[in-house]
One Martini backbone bead per residue (centre of mass of N, CA, C, O) as a GRO file, in nm:
protein
  285
    1MET     BB    1 -10.427  -9.503   2.840
    2ALA     BB    2 -10.736  -9.488   2.692
    3TRP     BB    3 -10.698  -9.301   2.477
    4ASN     BB    4 -10.686  -9.347   2.095
    5GLY     BB    5 -10.679  -9.081   1.974
    6SER     BB    6 -10.621  -8.780   1.917
    7THR     BB    7 -10.407  -8.540   2.085
    8ASP     BB    8 -10.595  -8.292   1.982
    9ALA     BB    9 -10.834  -8.371   2.131
   10PRO     BB   10 -11.061  -8.249   2.317
   11PRO     BB   11 -11.231  -8.323   2.601
   12THR     BB   12 -11.524  -8.325   2.488
   13VAL     BB   13 -11.464  -8.529   2.270
   14ARG     BB   14 -11.376  -8.763   2.443
   15ILE     BB   15 -11.631  -8.792   2.607
   16ALA     BB   16 -11.822  -8.844   2.373
   17ALA     BB   17 -11.658  -9.117   2.273
   18LEU     BB   18 -11.653  -9.256   2.584
   19ALA     BB   19 -11.938  -9.262   2.749
   20PRO     BB   20 -12.052  -9.558   2.728
   21SER     BB   21 -11.769  -9.687   2.863
   22LEU     BB   22 -11.802  -9.579   3.124
   23GLN     BB   23 -11.813  -9.561   3.435
   24PRO     BB   24 -12.060  -9.430   3.633
   25SER     BB   25 -11.873  -9.238   3.785
   26GLU     BB   26 -11.722  -9.123   3.531
   27ARG     BB   27 -11.970  -9.025   3.382
   28ARG     BB   28 -12.049  -8.811   3.592
   29VAL     BB   29 -11.802  -8.648   3.562
   30ALA     BB   30 -11.796  -8.591   3.249
   31GLU     BB   31 -12.074  -8.461   3.230
   32ALA     BB   32 -12.013  -8.223   3.429
   33ILE     BB   33 -11.786  -8.104   3.260
   34ALA     BB   34 -11.934  -8.070   2.989
   35ALA     BB   35 -12.172  -7.885   3.106
   36ASP     BB   36 -11.921  -7.705   3.273
   37VAL     BB   37 -11.625  -7.598   3.200
   38ALA     BB   38 -11.578  -7.344   3.352
   39ALA     BB   39 -11.611  -7.476   3.636
   40ALA     BB   40 -11.402  -7.701   3.615
   41VAL     BB   41 -11.143  -7.514   3.589
   42ASP     BB   42 -11.208  -7.410   3.904
   43MET     BB   43 -11.183  -7.701   4.000
   44THR     BB   44 -11.115  -7.947   4.184
   45ALA     BB   45 -11.120  -8.282   4.236
   46GLN     BB   46 -11.279  -8.263   4.506
   47GLN     BB   47 -11.511  -8.076   4.408
   48ILE     BB   48 -11.605  -8.264   4.171
   49ALA     BB   49 -11.679  -8.496   4.354
   50GLU     BB   50 -11.882  -8.353   4.548
   51SER     BB   51 -12.083  -8.250   4.318
   52VAL     BB   52 -12.146  -8.581   4.227
   53GLY     BB   53 -12.087  -8.806   4.445
   54VAL     BB   54 -11.770  -8.884   4.452
   55GLY     BB   55 -11.471  -8.979   4.449
   56ARG     BB   56 -11.159  -8.865   4.377
   57ALA     BB   57 -11.055  -9.119   4.215
   58SER     BB   58 -11.272  -9.088   3.994
   59VAL     BB   59 -11.156  -8.832   3.868
   60VAL     BB   60 -10.876  -8.934   3.800
   61ARG     BB   61 -10.972  -9.179   3.623
   62THR     BB   62 -11.106  -9.001   3.412
   63ALA     BB   63 -10.867  -8.841   3.315
   64GLN     BB   64 -10.715  -9.105   3.227
   65THR     BB   65 -10.923  -9.211   3.026
   66LEU     BB   66 -10.892  -8.929   2.850
   67GLY     BB   67 -10.549  -8.906   2.844
   68TYR     BB   68 -10.445  -8.815   3.135
   69ASP     BB   69 -10.243  -8.800   3.406
   70GLY     BB   70 -10.457  -8.586   3.530
   71TYR     BB   71 -10.652  -8.340   3.646
   72PRO     BB   72 -10.463  -8.096   3.584
   73GLN     BB   73 -10.433  -8.159   3.279
   74LEU     BB   74 -10.742  -8.134   3.229
   75ARG     BB   75 -10.772  -7.841   3.298
   76VAL     BB   76 -10.582  -7.729   3.092
   77ALA     BB   77 -10.738  -7.842   2.845
   78LEU     BB   78 -11.005  -7.687   2.915
   79ALA     BB   79 -10.890  -7.407   2.900
   80ARG     BB   80 -10.808  -7.416   2.601
   81GLU     BB   81 -11.090  -7.482   2.486
   82ARG     BB   82 -11.230  -7.228   2.604
   83ALA     BB   83 -11.042  -7.013   2.461
   84PHE     BB   84 -11.130  -7.130   2.155
   85SER     BB   85 -11.410  -7.061   2.191
   86GLY     BB   86 -11.700  -6.945   2.174
   87PRO     BB   87 -11.966  -6.792   2.258
   88PRO     BB   88 -12.223  -6.822   2.421
   89VAL     BB   89 -12.536  -6.931   2.408
   90ALA     BB   90 -12.833  -6.768   2.369
   91ASP     BB   91 -13.117  -6.756   2.518
   92ALA     BB   92 -13.461  -6.812   2.382
   93PRO     BB   93 -13.760  -6.776   2.348
   94GLY     BB   94 -13.929  -7.015   2.205
   95ALA     BB   95 -13.912  -7.179   1.911
   96LEU     BB   96 -13.687  -6.997   1.774
   97GLY     BB   97 -13.489  -7.024   2.010
   98ILE     BB   98 -13.454  -7.335   1.983
   99VAL     BB   99 -13.355  -7.341   1.691
  100ARG     BB  100 -13.114  -7.146   1.719
  101GLY     BB  101 -12.968  -7.284   1.954
  102ALA     BB  102 -12.923  -7.556   1.820
  103MET     BB  103 -12.754  -7.444   1.587
  104GLU     BB  104 -12.529  -7.305   1.742
  105ARG     BB  105 -12.430  -7.551   1.891
  106LEU     BB  106 -12.363  -7.714   1.640
  107GLY     BB  107 -12.156  -7.516   1.521
  108ARG     BB  108 -11.957  -7.547   1.767
  109ALA     BB  109 -11.917  -7.876   1.747
  110LEU     BB  110 -11.824  -7.944   1.450
  111PRO     BB  111 -11.503  -7.885   1.468
  112HIS     BB  112 -11.480  -8.181   1.634
  113ALA     BB  113 -11.568  -8.419   1.464
  114ALA     BB  114 -11.258  -8.498   1.346
  115ALA     BB  115 -11.057  -8.502   1.615
  116ALA     BB  116 -11.020  -8.839   1.627
  117ILE     BB  117 -10.877  -8.825   1.355
  118THR     BB  118 -10.616  -8.989   1.182
  119GLU     BB  119 -10.377  -9.043   0.942
  120GLU     BB  120 -10.329  -9.350   1.026
  121VAL     BB  121 -10.634  -9.419   0.980
  122LEU     BB  122 -10.728  -9.297   0.707
  123GLU     BB  123 -10.543  -9.418   0.488
  124PRO     BB  124 -10.632  -9.725   0.503
  125PHE     BB  125 -10.925  -9.674   0.470
  126LEU     BB  126 -10.914  -9.552   0.179
  127ALA     BB  127 -10.757  -9.783   0.048
  128ALA     BB  128 -10.979 -10.000   0.087
  129LEU     BB  129 -11.199  -9.863  -0.055
  130ASP     BB  130 -11.049  -9.828  -0.337
  131GLU     BB  131 -10.945 -10.142  -0.379
  132ALA     BB  132 -11.204 -10.281  -0.372
  133PRO     BB  133 -11.405 -10.478  -0.576
  134ARG     BB  134 -11.610 -10.468  -0.323
  135VAL     BB  135 -11.901 -10.276  -0.189
  136LEU     BB  136 -12.065 -10.290   0.130
  137ILE     BB  137 -12.352 -10.160   0.306
  138ALA     BB  138 -12.396 -10.101   0.663
  139ALA     BB  139 -12.735  -9.979   0.769
  140ASN     BB  140 -12.922  -9.888   1.071
  141GLY     BB  141 -13.183  -9.721   1.157
  142LEU     BB  142 -13.071  -9.401   1.190
  143SER     BB  143 -12.825  -9.490   0.969
  144ALA     BB  144 -12.963  -9.572   0.699
  145PRO     BB  145 -12.955  -9.296   0.528
  146LEU     BB  146 -12.644  -9.308   0.509
  147GLY     BB  147 -12.618  -9.547   0.312
  148TYR     BB  148 -12.761  -9.429   0.069
  149ASP     BB  149 -12.582  -9.173   0.045
  150ALA     BB  150 -12.308  -9.322   0.018
  151ALA     BB  151 -12.368  -9.483  -0.229
  152LEU     BB  152 -12.412  -9.242  -0.425
  153ARG     BB  153 -12.150  -9.089  -0.382
  154LEU     BB  154 -11.951  -9.323  -0.467
  155SER     BB  155 -12.070  -9.370  -0.749
  156SER     BB  156 -12.010  -9.067  -0.847
  157ILE     BB  157 -11.674  -9.157  -0.841
  158GLY     BB  158 -11.648  -9.482  -0.923
  159ARG     BB  159 -11.746  -9.626  -0.635
  160PRO     BB  160 -11.912  -9.887  -0.616
  161ALA     BB  161 -12.216  -9.937  -0.405
  162GLU     BB  162 -12.398 -10.136  -0.175
  163PHE     BB  163 -12.757 -10.085  -0.091
  164ILE     BB  164 -12.983 -10.210   0.149
  165PRO     BB  165 -13.239 -10.173   0.391
  166ASP     BB  166 -13.257 -10.457   0.443
  167THR     BB  167 -13.124 -10.657   0.704
  168LEU     BB  168 -13.128 -10.935   0.569
  169GLY     BB  169 -13.005 -10.858   0.294
  170GLN     BB  170 -12.736 -10.780   0.407
  171ARG     BB  171 -12.658 -11.046   0.527
  172ILE     BB  172 -12.671 -11.212   0.260
  173LEU     BB  173 -12.454 -11.051   0.105
  174ALA     BB  174 -12.224 -11.077   0.318
  175ALA     BB  175 -12.213 -11.408   0.294
  176GLN     BB  176 -12.117 -11.351  -0.035
  177MET     BB  177 -11.839 -11.235   0.011
  178PRO     BB  178 -11.542 -11.179  -0.070
  179SER     BB  179 -11.226 -11.161   0.085
  180ASP     BB  180 -11.161 -10.865  -0.080
  181ALA     BB  181 -11.382 -10.730   0.039
  182VAL     BB  182 -11.601 -10.449   0.163
  183LEU     BB  183 -11.740 -10.340   0.482
  184LEU     BB  184 -11.947 -10.058   0.523
  185VAL     BB  185 -11.998  -9.907   0.845
  186LEU     BB  186 -12.284  -9.737   0.978
  187SER     BB  187 -12.267  -9.636   1.331
  188GLY     BB  188 -12.328  -9.467   1.602
  189SER     BB  189 -12.320  -9.695   1.840
  190GLY     BB  190 -12.205  -9.994   1.758
  191ALA     BB  191 -12.481 -10.187   1.868
  192ASN     BB  192 -12.646 -10.288   1.631
  193GLN     BB  193 -12.748 -10.605   1.589
  194ALA     BB  194 -12.806 -10.615   1.290
  195THR     BB  195 -12.526 -10.504   1.200
  196LEU     BB  196 -12.350 -10.726   1.350
  197ASP     BB  197 -12.459 -10.952   1.169
  198VAL     BB  198 -12.332 -10.846   0.915
  199VAL     BB  199 -12.036 -10.846   1.011
  200ASP     BB  200 -12.022 -11.152   1.074
  201ALA     BB  201 -12.069 -11.242   0.789
  202ALA     BB  202 -11.822 -11.098   0.655
  203LEU     BB  203 -11.604 -11.229   0.849
  204GLY     BB  204 -11.673 -11.520   0.746
  205THR     BB  205 -11.532 -11.448   0.448
  206GLY     BB  206 -11.276 -11.233   0.509
  207ALA     BB  207 -11.370 -10.956   0.511
  208SER     BB  208 -11.359 -10.632   0.548
  209VAL     BB  209 -11.397 -10.362   0.807
  210LEU     BB  210 -11.551 -10.045   0.791
  211ALA     BB  211 -11.575  -9.795   1.040
  212VAL     BB  212 -11.846  -9.551   1.127
  213THR     BB  213 -11.843  -9.390   1.438
  214SER     BB  214 -11.901  -9.246   1.786
  215PHE     BB  215 -11.736  -9.478   1.950
  216THR     BB  216 -11.439  -9.624   2.090
  217ARG     BB  217 -11.647  -9.830   2.235
  218SER     BB  218 -11.742 -10.146   2.083
  219ALA     BB  219 -11.843 -10.404   1.895
  220LEU     BB  220 -11.761 -10.279   1.626
  221VAL     BB  221 -11.463 -10.209   1.697
  222ASP     BB  222 -11.379 -10.496   1.769
  223ARG     BB  223 -11.432 -10.597   1.459
  224ALA     BB  224 -11.277 -10.397   1.304
  225THR     BB  225 -11.027 -10.312   1.088
  226HIS     BB  226 -11.136 -10.004   1.052
  227THR     BB  227 -11.162  -9.676   1.235
  228LEU     BB  228 -11.393  -9.403   1.252
  229VAL     BB  229 -11.429  -9.142   1.489
  230VAL     BB  230 -11.743  -8.960   1.553
  231PRO     BB  231 -11.838  -8.753   1.758
  232PRO     BB  232 -12.097  -8.634   1.908
  233VAL     BB  233 -12.291  -8.327   1.931
  234SER     BB  234 -12.366  -8.394   2.198
  235GLU     BB  235 -12.341  -8.311   2.552
  236SER     BB  236 -12.443  -8.601   2.621
  237PHE     BB  237 -12.541  -8.928   2.658
  238GLN     BB  238 -12.834  -8.858   2.699
  239ASP     BB  239 -12.876  -8.686   2.452
  240GLU     BB  240 -12.805  -8.916   2.250
  241LEU     BB  241 -13.048  -9.083   2.324
  242LEU     BB  242 -13.288  -8.860   2.297
  243LEU     BB  243 -13.106  -8.670   2.052
  244THR     BB  244 -13.033  -8.796   1.808
  245SER     BB  245 -12.743  -8.753   1.594
  246ARG     BB  246 -12.598  -8.754   1.229
  247VAL     BB  247 -12.446  -8.496   1.140
  248ALA     BB  248 -12.141  -8.564   1.176
  249LEU     BB  249 -12.147  -8.829   0.997
  250THR     BB  250 -12.238  -8.689   0.736
  251LEU     BB  251 -12.002  -8.502   0.694
  252VAL     BB  252 -11.778  -8.707   0.694
  253ILE     BB  253 -11.872  -8.868   0.455
  254GLU     BB  254 -11.853  -8.642   0.259
  255ALA     BB  255 -11.542  -8.601   0.305
  256LEU     BB  256 -11.458  -8.887   0.230
  257VAL     BB  257 -11.538  -8.872  -0.064
  258GLU     BB  258 -11.346  -8.647  -0.138
  259ALA     BB  259 -11.091  -8.788  -0.066
  260LEU     BB  260 -11.138  -9.024  -0.262
  261ALA     BB  261 -11.143  -8.853  -0.509
  262ALA     BB  262 -10.851  -8.745  -0.495
  263ARG     BB  263 -10.722  -9.023  -0.507
  264ARG     BB  264 -10.848  -9.107  -0.787
  265GLY     BB  265 -10.885  -8.873  -0.976
  266PRO     BB  266 -10.969  -8.923  -1.295
  267ARG     BB  267 -11.183  -9.138  -1.221
  268ALA     BB  268 -11.365  -8.933  -1.074
  269GLN     BB  269 -11.399  -8.716  -1.295
  270GLU     BB  270 -11.538  -8.907  -1.499
  271ALA     BB  271 -11.775  -8.990  -1.327
  272ARG     BB  272 -11.893  -8.702  -1.282
  273ALA     BB  273 -11.937  -8.632  -1.582
  274ALA     BB  274 -12.147  -8.860  -1.618
  275ALA     BB  275 -12.339  -8.771  -1.403
  276LEU     BB  276 -12.396  -8.480  -1.509
  277THR     BB  277 -12.525  -8.567  -1.773
  278VAL     BB  278 -12.762  -8.723  -1.653
  279LEU     BB  279 -12.874  -8.478  -1.484
  280SER     BB  280 -12.918  -8.281  -1.732
  281ARG     BB  281 -13.138  -8.472  -1.869
  282SER     BB  282 -13.339  -8.478  -1.610
  283LEU     BB  283 -13.408  -8.182  -1.659
  284GLY     BB  284 -13.613  -7.940  -1.675
  285ASP     BB  285 -13.727  -7.611  -1.751
   0.00000   0.00000   0.00000
């Protein structure tokens, strides 16, 4: 089966994480299911196939790619997900309705943000981040602000990390990394060429690559030593392209820093105490 994330991840999380790598017919099936889970639960594989204009075999393959034995098992998982989800978001007219609706949908999607992360993946990821003598961060495009934020947060717990926004600068630094260093890569798509160039430069020195990304299949995932997949909160791959959000990645990165702080214990506490002292002195009346 294709899905390689947590077995607890609900179907819509798996769809979000796998969407870019699905075959066109499978993507049509998956996005139709994600767009109306309630309808999909009540439909057979043949009905789904007819509704999106593909063969029944495409529906079965989609279910298997998502990690299920077949469509009946996918339907059961969809019913379970729907049973534990909140009430549907009510549409409201006007700008306020758009804002409130978007925030409510986001709130419902966020509990699934870390559903693809497993203990077996998280522990070696944190260990590598903790123990490396040097950490360089690569993040570009819409993920660039995440790099700056991660560097500040990591430094505040005594885990210094370097981030410069210039893509060429990132590549130059990566090419000079020692083999025991770590490159922390933050990329929603996992396909940004500038970021991949930085990754290749780091791999050329023997350094490890830790990736935080939104999709289970990408050029970045193929290159990374350890990967944390954080599915996007958008409802379809098309939404991810048009309305790209990095909210889920932002929250998971914050949580990762907290998990690393707990792992570092007194070292992190001392670093945070020092940071608070500096902050208190910088505040005006």
